Amino acid sequence: KIIFTDLDGTLLDKNYRCDKALELIKKLEVPIVFVSAKTIFEQEVFRKMLGISDPFVVEDGSAIYAPLNYFGRRIGYRRHGYDALILGVEREVILQHIKSLNVKSYANMSVEEISKLTGLSLEMSELAKRREFSEVIVEADEKALKYLKKFFNVQIGGRFIHVYGKGADKGKAVRILTELYEDLYGEVVTIGIGNSYTDIPMLREVDIPALVRNEDGWIEVDFEVYRANGVATEGWVEVVKKFVGGD
Ligand code: 2M8
């Protein structure tokens, strides 16, 4: 079994914590693959804290990073000490387009401002700002978004508008990783856990899709999913105990 999981609002609660899952994670013997809007630098903090050394998907499916030789061979090219497969575009390309528009985004915000808006610490805000393949827009008019949609994927993340390459999405990244796992282990059963609309492509790719609850209920989906009663981390624990074990 393989767990593909979103972070914000899914494994992590609104304070970016997952205390309630720590014990369970320690006991699990299956890969836990983060599939998140967060940058490599943010995700590395959580990987280290939770002792996870599986591949991970950054910036809404823009890139897959895998520890060297994780799949028994080289995939993609070497970047930041990992094997990297890039599905999106370099952030610089996005910023070139954004420059001429009237939008407020991480690029023209200070770390302090990002911290105030997100509730992330200053350290974590700096890591969130250090994006490689996407830009986070905080304020924009319809005209600017319409223009950006011609060239990029423009999606509402948890709160903000995420702009990334048209070739990138969480579903595609999960499909590629599932195939790599199948090459390694033969047949695998995949579990996907999310809470928001950007998780839908990921949930469509897995054998067992599951939603955790948001404060105001579950998102609408037009396919069968398991709906956990718990909000964020509590729902995550519920899903993993039900479909993977570790109780
Ligand atoms: C942004 O992403 C979230 C979750 O999707 C959002 O749009 O609300 C990103 O900047 C991410 O890197 C950051 O960690 C997060 C913090 O809330 O905000």
PDB file of C-alpha atoms and ligand atoms in Angstrom:
ATOM      1  CA  LYS A   1       0.000   0.000   0.000  1.00  0.00           C
ATOM      2  CA  ILE A   2       1.063   3.554  -0.733  1.00  0.00           C
ATOM      3  CA  ILE A   3      -0.360   6.695   0.905  1.00  0.00           C
ATOM      4  CA  PHE A   4      -0.535   9.846  -1.221  1.00  0.00           C
ATOM      5  CA  THR A   5      -1.463  12.782   0.976  1.00  0.00           C
ATOM      6  CA  ASP A   6      -2.068  16.484   0.791  1.00  0.00           C
ATOM      7  CA  LEU A   7      -0.627  18.556   3.659  1.00  0.00           C
ATOM      8  CA  ASP A   8      -2.479  21.811   4.509  1.00  0.00           C
ATOM      9  CA  GLY A   9      -5.936  21.045   5.906  1.00  0.00           C
ATOM     10  CA  THR A  10      -5.388  17.291   5.457  1.00  0.00           C
ATOM     11  CA  LEU A  11      -2.428  15.901   7.391  1.00  0.00           C
ATOM     12  CA  LEU A  12      -1.798  19.344   8.910  1.00  0.00           C
ATOM     13  CA  ASP A  13      -4.398  21.269  10.900  1.00  0.00           C
ATOM     14  CA  LYS A  14      -5.013  25.010  10.673  1.00  0.00           C
ATOM     15  CA  ASN A  15      -1.964  25.660  12.837  1.00  0.00           C
ATOM     16  CA  TYR A  16       0.215  23.585  10.467  1.00  0.00           C
ATOM     17  CA  ARG A  17       0.581  20.874  13.097  1.00  0.00           C
ATOM     18  CA  CYS A  18      -0.079  17.143  13.030  1.00  0.00           C
ATOM     19  CA  ASP A  19       0.566  16.092  16.638  1.00  0.00           C
ATOM     20  CA  LYS A  20      -2.398  13.723  16.547  1.00  0.00           C
ATOM     21  CA  ALA A  21      -0.819  11.696  13.736  1.00  0.00           C
ATOM     22  CA  LEU A  22       2.720  11.398  15.110  1.00  0.00           C
ATOM     23  CA  GLU A  23       2.269   8.119  16.914  1.00  0.00           C
ATOM     24  CA  LEU A  24       0.512   6.479  13.973  1.00  0.00           C
ATOM     25  CA  ILE A  25       3.102   7.684  11.453  1.00  0.00           C
ATOM     26  CA  LYS A  26       5.903   6.182  13.539  1.00  0.00           C
ATOM     27  CA  LYS A  27       4.183   2.791  13.382  1.00  0.00           C
ATOM     28  CA  LEU A  28       3.407   2.800   9.654  1.00  0.00           C
ATOM     29  CA  GLU A  29       5.539   0.741   7.355  1.00  0.00           C
ATOM     30  CA  VAL A  30       4.153   2.000   4.060  1.00  0.00           C
ATOM     31  CA  PRO A  31       5.431   4.888   1.924  1.00  0.00           C
ATOM     32  CA  ILE A  32       3.883   8.272   2.748  1.00  0.00           C
ATOM     33  CA  VAL A  33       4.098  10.528  -0.280  1.00  0.00           C
ATOM     34  CA  PHE A  34       3.328  14.227   0.261  1.00  0.00           C
ATOM     35  CA  VAL A  35       1.422  15.788  -2.630  1.00  0.00           C
ATOM     36  CA  SER A  36       1.155  19.460  -1.766  1.00  0.00           C
ATOM     37  CA  ALA A  37       1.257  23.082  -2.873  1.00  0.00           C
ATOM     38  CA  LYS A  38       4.175  23.560  -0.548  1.00  0.00           C
ATOM     39  CA  THR A  39       7.736  24.055  -1.786  1.00  0.00           C
ATOM     40  CA  ILE A  40      10.530  21.486  -1.476  1.00  0.00           C
ATOM     41  CA  PHE A  41      12.007  23.603   1.312  1.00  0.00           C
ATOM     42  CA  GLU A  42       8.807  23.624   3.379  1.00  0.00           C
ATOM     43  CA  GLN A  43       8.212  19.910   2.825  1.00  0.00           C
ATOM     44  CA  GLU A  44      11.747  19.040   3.893  1.00  0.00           C
ATOM     45  CA  VAL A  45      10.972  20.453   7.339  1.00  0.00           C
ATOM     46  CA  PHE A  46       8.001  18.083   7.746  1.00  0.00           C
ATOM     47  CA  ARG A  47       9.854  15.114   6.227  1.00  0.00           C
ATOM     48  CA  LYS A  48      12.621  15.571   8.740  1.00  0.00           C
ATOM     49  CA  MET A  49      10.272  16.093  11.661  1.00  0.00           C
ATOM     50  CA  LEU A  50       8.227  12.982  10.802  1.00  0.00           C
ATOM     51  CA  GLY A  51      11.169  10.824   9.700  1.00  0.00           C
ATOM     52  CA  ILE A  52       9.713  10.317   6.227  1.00  0.00           C
ATOM     53  CA  SER A  53      12.097   9.542   3.365  1.00  0.00           C
ATOM     54  CA  ASP A  54       9.747   8.728   0.497  1.00  0.00           C
ATOM     55  CA  PRO A  55       9.336  10.720  -2.730  1.00  0.00           C
ATOM     56  CA  PHE A  56       7.236  13.901  -2.607  1.00  0.00           C
ATOM     57  CA  VAL A  57       5.361  16.161  -4.979  1.00  0.00           C
ATOM     58  CA  VAL A  58       5.804  19.923  -4.717  1.00  0.00           C
ATOM     59  CA  GLU A  59       3.980  23.066  -5.837  1.00  0.00           C
ATOM     60  CA  ASP A  60       0.664  21.496  -6.907  1.00  0.00           C
ATOM     61  CA  GLY A  61       2.217  18.739  -9.004  1.00  0.00           C
ATOM     62  CA  SER A  62       4.931  20.862 -10.609  1.00  0.00           C
ATOM     63  CA  ALA A  63       7.733  18.475  -9.682  1.00  0.00           C
ATOM     64  CA  ILE A  64       8.398  15.068  -8.185  1.00  0.00           C
ATOM     65  CA  TYR A  65      11.446  14.668  -5.979  1.00  0.00           C
ATOM     66  CA  ALA A  66      12.700  11.191  -5.061  1.00  0.00           C
ATOM     67  CA  PRO A  67      15.679  10.248  -2.889  1.00  0.00           C
ATOM     68  CA  LEU A  68      18.537   9.090  -5.120  1.00  0.00           C
ATOM     69  CA  ASN A  69      18.128   5.495  -6.223  1.00  0.00           C
ATOM     70  CA  TYR A  70      14.799   5.154  -4.346  1.00  0.00           C
ATOM     71  CA  PHE A  71      13.306   3.334  -7.319  1.00  0.00           C
ATOM     72  CA  GLY A  72      16.481   1.319  -7.932  1.00  0.00           C
ATOM     73  CA  ARG A  73      17.451   3.501 -10.848  1.00  0.00           C
ATOM     74  CA  ARG A  74      17.905   7.070 -11.898  1.00  0.00           C
ATOM     75  CA  ILE A  75      14.756   9.021 -12.723  1.00  0.00           C
ATOM     76  CA  GLY A  76      14.777  12.519 -14.172  1.00  0.00           C
ATOM     77  CA  TYR A  77      17.801  14.599 -13.299  1.00  0.00           C
ATOM     78  CA  ARG A  78      19.673  15.508 -10.175  1.00  0.00           C
ATOM     79  CA  ARG A  79      18.376  18.594  -8.315  1.00  0.00           C
ATOM     80  CA  HIS A  80      18.877  19.597  -4.668  1.00  0.00           C
ATOM     81  CA  GLY A  81      20.360  16.146  -4.023  1.00  0.00           C
ATOM     82  CA  TYR A  82      17.269  14.265  -5.256  1.00  0.00           C
ATOM     83  CA  ASP A  83      16.143  12.724  -8.523  1.00  0.00           C
ATOM     84  CA  ALA A  84      13.735  15.287  -9.931  1.00  0.00           C
ATOM     85  CA  LEU A  85      11.034  15.038 -12.582  1.00  0.00           C
ATOM     86  CA  ILE A  86       9.730  18.438 -13.607  1.00  0.00           C
ATOM     87  CA  LEU A  87       6.178  18.638 -14.949  1.00  0.00           C
ATOM     88  CA  GLY A  88       5.663  22.371 -14.583  1.00  0.00           C
ATOM     89  CA  VAL A  89       7.571  25.498 -15.602  1.00  0.00           C
ATOM     90  CA  GLU A  90      10.263  27.580 -13.944  1.00  0.00           C
ATOM     91  CA  ARG A  91       8.756  30.265 -11.721  1.00  0.00           C
ATOM     92  CA  GLU A  92      10.696  32.914 -13.632  1.00  0.00           C
ATOM     93  CA  VAL A  93       8.495  32.288 -16.692  1.00  0.00           C
ATOM     94  CA  ILE A  94       5.385  32.936 -14.578  1.00  0.00           C
ATOM     95  CA  LEU A  95       6.899  36.040 -12.989  1.00  0.00           C
ATOM     96  CA  GLN A  96       7.705  37.498 -16.413  1.00  0.00           C
ATOM     97  CA  HIS A  97       3.991  37.435 -17.207  1.00  0.00           C
ATOM     98  CA  ILE A  98       2.900  38.627 -13.777  1.00  0.00           C
ATOM     99  CA  LYS A  99       5.294  41.593 -13.817  1.00  0.00           C
ATOM    100  CA  SER A 100       3.131  43.597 -16.177  1.00  0.00           C
ATOM    101  CA  LEU A 101      -0.127  42.828 -14.320  1.00  0.00           C
ATOM    102  CA  ASN A 102      -1.702  44.491 -11.349  1.00  0.00           C
ATOM    103  CA  VAL A 103      -1.524  41.624  -8.873  1.00  0.00           C
ATOM    104  CA  LYS A 104      -0.247  41.139  -5.354  1.00  0.00           C
ATOM    105  CA  SER A 105       1.743  37.929  -5.057  1.00  0.00           C
ATOM    106  CA  TYR A 106       4.446  36.348  -2.905  1.00  0.00           C
ATOM    107  CA  ALA A 107       7.128  37.761  -5.238  1.00  0.00           C
ATOM    108  CA  ASN A 108       6.261  41.338  -4.315  1.00  0.00           C
ATOM    109  CA  MET A 109       5.458  40.651  -0.664  1.00  0.00           C
ATOM    110  CA  SER A 110       7.876  40.600   2.250  1.00  0.00           C
ATOM    111  CA  VAL A 111       8.400  37.522   4.404  1.00  0.00           C
ATOM    112  CA  GLU A 112       6.765  39.424   7.275  1.00  0.00           C
ATOM    113  CA  GLU A 113       3.686  40.123   5.177  1.00  0.00           C
ATOM    114  CA  ILE A 114       3.395  36.470   4.114  1.00  0.00           C
ATOM    115  CA  SER A 115       3.756  35.383   7.725  1.00  0.00           C
ATOM    116  CA  LYS A 116       0.985  37.717   8.871  1.00  0.00           C
ATOM    117  CA  LEU A 117      -1.366  36.539   6.145  1.00  0.00           C
ATOM    118  CA  THR A 118      -0.763  32.783   6.432  1.00  0.00           C
ATOM    119  CA  GLY A 119       0.041  32.349  10.101  1.00  0.00           C
ATOM    120  CA  LEU A 120       3.276  30.597   9.125  1.00  0.00           C
ATOM    121  CA  SER A 121       6.338  31.476  11.215  1.00  0.00           C
ATOM    122  CA  LEU A 122       8.853  33.852   9.629  1.00  0.00           C
ATOM    123  CA  GLU A 123      11.181  30.922   8.936  1.00  0.00           C
ATOM    124  CA  MET A 124       8.439  28.884   7.233  1.00  0.00           C
ATOM    125  CA  SER A 125       7.200  31.936   5.321  1.00  0.00           C
ATOM    126  CA  GLU A 126      10.653  32.386   3.868  1.00  0.00           C
ATOM    127  CA  LEU A 127      10.594  28.742   2.710  1.00  0.00           C
ATOM    128  CA  ALA A 128       7.096  29.212   1.229  1.00  0.00           C
ATOM    129  CA  LYS A 129       8.256  32.295  -0.668  1.00  0.00           C
ATOM    130  CA  ARG A 130      11.244  30.402  -2.111  1.00  0.00           C
ATOM    131  CA  ARG A 131       9.176  28.864  -4.914  1.00  0.00           C
ATOM    132  CA  GLU A 132      10.634  27.090  -7.940  1.00  0.00           C
ATOM    133  CA  PHE A 133       7.704  26.365 -10.252  1.00  0.00           C
ATOM    134  CA  SER A 134       4.691  28.376  -9.158  1.00  0.00           C
ATOM    135  CA  GLU A 135       3.510  31.714  -7.880  1.00  0.00           C
ATOM    136  CA  VAL A 136       0.931  32.390  -5.185  1.00  0.00           C
ATOM    137  CA  ILE A 137      -1.385  35.314  -5.899  1.00  0.00           C
ATOM    138  CA  VAL A 138      -3.084  36.995  -2.996  1.00  0.00           C
ATOM    139  CA  GLU A 139      -5.030  39.717  -4.822  1.00  0.00           C
ATOM    140  CA  ALA A 140      -5.828  40.106  -8.515  1.00  0.00           C
ATOM    141  CA  ASP A 141      -8.596  41.339 -10.769  1.00  0.00           C
ATOM    142  CA  GLU A 142     -10.546  39.070 -13.141  1.00  0.00           C
ATOM    143  CA  LYS A 143      -8.774  40.485 -16.194  1.00  0.00           C
ATOM    144  CA  ALA A 144      -5.336  39.538 -14.893  1.00  0.00           C
ATOM    145  CA  LEU A 145      -6.499  36.021 -14.033  1.00  0.00           C
ATOM    146  CA  LYS A 146      -8.110  35.597 -17.442  1.00  0.00           C
ATOM    147  CA  TYR A 147      -4.835  36.569 -19.077  1.00  0.00           C
ATOM    148  CA  LEU A 148      -2.791  34.181 -16.907  1.00  0.00           C
ATOM    149  CA  LYS A 149      -5.200  31.305 -17.639  1.00  0.00           C
ATOM    150  CA  LYS A 150      -4.155  31.448 -21.305  1.00  0.00           C
ATOM    151  CA  PHE A 151      -0.655  30.333 -20.380  1.00  0.00           C
ATOM    152  CA  PHE A 152      -0.862  28.629 -17.014  1.00  0.00           C
ATOM    153  CA  ASN A 153      -2.926  26.506 -14.681  1.00  0.00           C
ATOM    154  CA  VAL A 154      -4.672  28.968 -12.358  1.00  0.00           C
ATOM    155  CA  GLN A 155      -6.328  27.293  -9.372  1.00  0.00           C
ATOM    156  CA  ILE A 156      -7.612  28.259  -5.965  1.00  0.00           C
ATOM    157  CA  GLY A 157      -5.454  26.452  -3.405  1.00  0.00           C
ATOM    158  CA  GLY A 158      -6.614  26.555   0.207  1.00  0.00           C
ATOM    159  CA  ARG A 159      -6.986  30.331   0.324  1.00  0.00           C
ATOM    160  CA  PHE A 160      -4.893  31.811  -2.428  1.00  0.00           C
ATOM    161  CA  ILE A 161      -4.645  31.576  -6.198  1.00  0.00           C
ATOM    162  CA  HIS A 162      -1.903  29.257  -7.378  1.00  0.00           C
ATOM    163  CA  VAL A 163      -0.362  29.738 -10.818  1.00  0.00           C
ATOM    164  CA  TYR A 164       1.712  26.901 -12.266  1.00  0.00           C
ATOM    165  CA  GLY A 165       2.520  25.155 -15.540  1.00  0.00           C
ATOM    166  CA  LYS A 166      -0.291  23.684 -17.619  1.00  0.00           C
ATOM    167  CA  GLY A 167       1.558  20.366 -17.682  1.00  0.00           C
ATOM    168  CA  ALA A 168       1.560  20.069 -13.913  1.00  0.00           C
ATOM    169  CA  ASP A 169      -1.119  18.563 -11.730  1.00  0.00           C
ATOM    170  CA  LYS A 170      -1.286  16.428  -8.636  1.00  0.00           C
ATOM    171  CA  GLY A 171      -2.983  13.612 -10.571  1.00  0.00           C
ATOM    172  CA  LYS A 172      -0.300  13.319 -13.196  1.00  0.00           C
ATOM    173  CA  ALA A 173       2.413  13.212 -10.539  1.00  0.00           C
ATOM    174  CA  VAL A 174       0.556  10.491  -8.633  1.00  0.00           C
ATOM    175  CA  ARG A 175       0.149   8.451 -11.827  1.00  0.00           C
ATOM    176  CA  ILE A 176       3.871   8.624 -12.586  1.00  0.00           C
ATOM    177  CA  LEU A 177       4.775   7.626  -9.024  1.00  0.00           C
ATOM    178  CA  THR A 178       2.263   4.769  -8.997  1.00  0.00           C
ATOM    179  CA  GLU A 179       3.865   3.363 -12.150  1.00  0.00           C
ATOM    180  CA  LEU A 180       7.318   3.645 -10.609  1.00  0.00           C
ATOM    181  CA  TYR A 181       6.092   1.819  -7.480  1.00  0.00           C
ATOM    182  CA  GLU A 182       4.517  -0.884  -9.666  1.00  0.00           C
ATOM    183  CA  ASP A 183       7.836  -1.397 -11.457  1.00  0.00           C
ATOM    184  CA  LEU A 184       9.385  -1.888  -8.050  1.00  0.00           C
ATOM    185  CA  TYR A 185       6.787  -3.954  -6.173  1.00  0.00           C
ATOM    186  CA  GLY A 186       4.389  -5.301  -8.789  1.00  0.00           C
ATOM    187  CA  GLU A 187       0.810  -4.517  -7.909  1.00  0.00           C
ATOM    188  CA  VAL A 188       0.188  -1.764  -5.348  1.00  0.00           C
ATOM    189  CA  VAL A 189      -2.924  -0.386  -3.652  1.00  0.00           C
ATOM    190  CA  THR A 190      -2.946   3.399  -3.522  1.00  0.00           C
ATOM    191  CA  ILE A 191      -4.759   5.557  -0.999  1.00  0.00           C
ATOM    192  CA  GLY A 192      -5.233   9.276  -1.632  1.00  0.00           C
ATOM    193  CA  ILE A 193      -6.165  11.739   1.114  1.00  0.00           C
ATOM    194  CA  GLY A 194      -7.145  15.359   0.502  1.00  0.00           C
ATOM    195  CA  ASN A 195      -9.518  18.131   1.509  1.00  0.00           C
ATOM    196  CA  SER A 196      -9.758  20.651  -1.318  1.00  0.00           C
ATOM    197  CA  TYR A 197     -10.507  21.033  -5.020  1.00  0.00           C
ATOM    198  CA  THR A 198      -6.847  20.923  -6.052  1.00  0.00           C
ATOM    199  CA  ASP A 199      -6.752  17.390  -4.619  1.00  0.00           C
ATOM    200  CA  ILE A 200      -9.405  16.062  -7.013  1.00  0.00           C
ATOM    201  CA  PRO A 201      -6.971  15.044  -9.798  1.00  0.00           C
ATOM    202  CA  MET A 202      -4.973  13.111  -7.188  1.00  0.00           C
ATOM    203  CA  LEU A 203      -8.080  11.442  -5.754  1.00  0.00           C
ATOM    204  CA  ARG A 204      -9.140  10.354  -9.243  1.00  0.00           C
ATOM    205  CA  GLU A 205      -5.853   8.504  -9.751  1.00  0.00           C
ATOM    206  CA  VAL A 206      -5.884   6.353  -6.623  1.00  0.00           C
ATOM    207  CA  ASP A 207      -7.622   3.076  -5.736  1.00  0.00           C
ATOM    208  CA  ILE A 208      -9.005   4.420  -2.449  1.00  0.00           C
ATOM    209  CA  PRO A 209      -9.823   8.148  -2.504  1.00  0.00           C
ATOM    210  CA  ALA A 210     -10.625   9.749   0.855  1.00  0.00           C
ATOM    211  CA  LEU A 211     -11.625  13.229   1.963  1.00  0.00           C
ATOM    212  CA  VAL A 212     -11.081  14.653   5.396  1.00  0.00           C
ATOM    213  CA  ARG A 213     -13.630  17.162   6.629  1.00  0.00           C
ATOM    214  CA  ASN A 214     -13.078  20.925   6.499  1.00  0.00           C
ATOM    215  CA  GLU A 215     -14.619  23.063   9.257  1.00  0.00           C
ATOM    216  CA  ASP A 216     -17.584  23.682   6.937  1.00  0.00           C
ATOM    217  CA  GLY A 217     -17.939  20.122   5.616  1.00  0.00           C
ATOM    218  CA  TRP A 218     -16.524  18.141   2.700  1.00  0.00           C
ATOM    219  CA  ILE A 219     -15.916  19.454  -0.797  1.00  0.00           C
ATOM    220  CA  GLU A 220     -18.282  18.268  -3.529  1.00  0.00           C
ATOM    221  CA  VAL A 221     -16.997  15.483  -5.766  1.00  0.00           C
ATOM    222  CA  ASP A 222     -18.825  13.537  -8.473  1.00  0.00           C
ATOM    223  CA  PHE A 223     -17.204  10.171  -7.801  1.00  0.00           C
ATOM    224  CA  GLU A 224     -17.200   7.817  -4.864  1.00  0.00           C
ATOM    225  CA  VAL A 225     -14.938   8.787  -1.991  1.00  0.00           C
ATOM    226  CA  TYR A 226     -14.615   7.829   1.639  1.00  0.00           C
ATOM    227  CA  ARG A 227     -15.565  10.834   3.783  1.00  0.00           C
ATOM    228  CA  ALA A 228     -13.820  10.957   7.139  1.00  0.00           C
ATOM    229  CA  ASN A 229     -15.695  12.570   9.995  1.00  0.00           C
ATOM    230  CA  GLY A 230     -12.622  14.144  11.523  1.00  0.00           C
ATOM    231  CA  VAL A 231     -11.376  17.556  10.450  1.00  0.00           C
ATOM    232  CA  ALA A 232      -7.817  17.613   8.998  1.00  0.00           C
ATOM    233  CA  THR A 233      -5.356  15.528  11.102  1.00  0.00           C
ATOM    234  CA  GLU A 234      -8.143  13.714  12.941  1.00  0.00           C
ATOM    235  CA  GLY A 235      -9.717  12.688   9.644  1.00  0.00           C
ATOM    236  CA  TRP A 236      -6.312  11.665   8.325  1.00  0.00           C
ATOM    237  CA  VAL A 237      -5.744   9.320  11.248  1.00  0.00           C
ATOM    238  CA  GLU A 238      -9.232   7.882  10.761  1.00  0.00           C
ATOM    239  CA  VAL A 239      -8.595   7.141   7.059  1.00  0.00           C
ATOM    240  CA  VAL A 240      -5.171   5.598   7.606  1.00  0.00           C
ATOM    241  CA  LYS A 241      -6.372   3.391  10.467  1.00  0.00           C
ATOM    242  CA  LYS A 242      -9.303   2.196   8.353  1.00  0.00           C
ATOM    243  CA  PHE A 243      -7.468   1.451   5.115  1.00  0.00           C
ATOM    244  CA  VAL A 244      -3.856   0.842   6.146  1.00  0.00           C
ATOM    245  CA  GLY A 245      -3.912  -0.154   9.794  1.00  0.00           C
ATOM    246  CA  GLY A 246      -1.478   0.771  12.523  1.00  0.00           C
ATOM    247  CA  ASP A 247      -4.025   0.711  15.319  1.00  0.00           C
TER     248      ASP A 247
HETATM  249  C1  2M8 B   1      -0.066  28.397   0.167  1.00  0.00           C
HETATM  250  O1  2M8 B   1      -0.876  27.270  -0.079  1.00  0.00           O
HETATM  251  C2  2M8 B   1      -2.087  27.119   0.674  1.00  0.00           C
HETATM  252  C3  2M8 B   1      -2.576  25.668   0.579  1.00  0.00           C
HETATM  253  O2  2M8 B   1      -2.920  25.231  -0.663  1.00  0.00           O
HETATM  254  C4  2M8 B   1      -3.177  28.101   0.276  1.00  0.00           C
HETATM  255  O3  2M8 B   1      -3.259  28.572  -0.862  1.00  0.00           O
HETATM  256  O4  2M8 B   1      -3.978  28.407   1.169  1.00  0.00           O
HETATM  257  C5  2M8 B   1       1.364  28.137  -0.332  1.00  0.00           C
HETATM  258  O5  2M8 B   1       2.066  29.346  -0.319  1.00  0.00           O
HETATM  259  C6  2M8 B   1       2.135  27.169   0.539  1.00  0.00           C
HETATM  260  O6  2M8 B   1       3.475  27.085   0.073  1.00  0.00           O
HETATM  261  C7  2M8 B   1       2.070  27.654   1.967  1.00  0.00           C
HETATM  262  O7  2M8 B   1       2.688  26.720   2.817  1.00  0.00           O
HETATM  263  C8  2M8 B   1       0.625  27.846   2.386  1.00  0.00           C
HETATM  264  C9  2M8 B   1       0.502  28.384   3.786  1.00  0.00           C
HETATM  265  O8  2M8 B   1      -0.856  28.538   4.130  1.00  0.00           O
HETATM  266  O9  2M8 B   1      -0.030  28.773   1.520  1.00  0.00           O
END
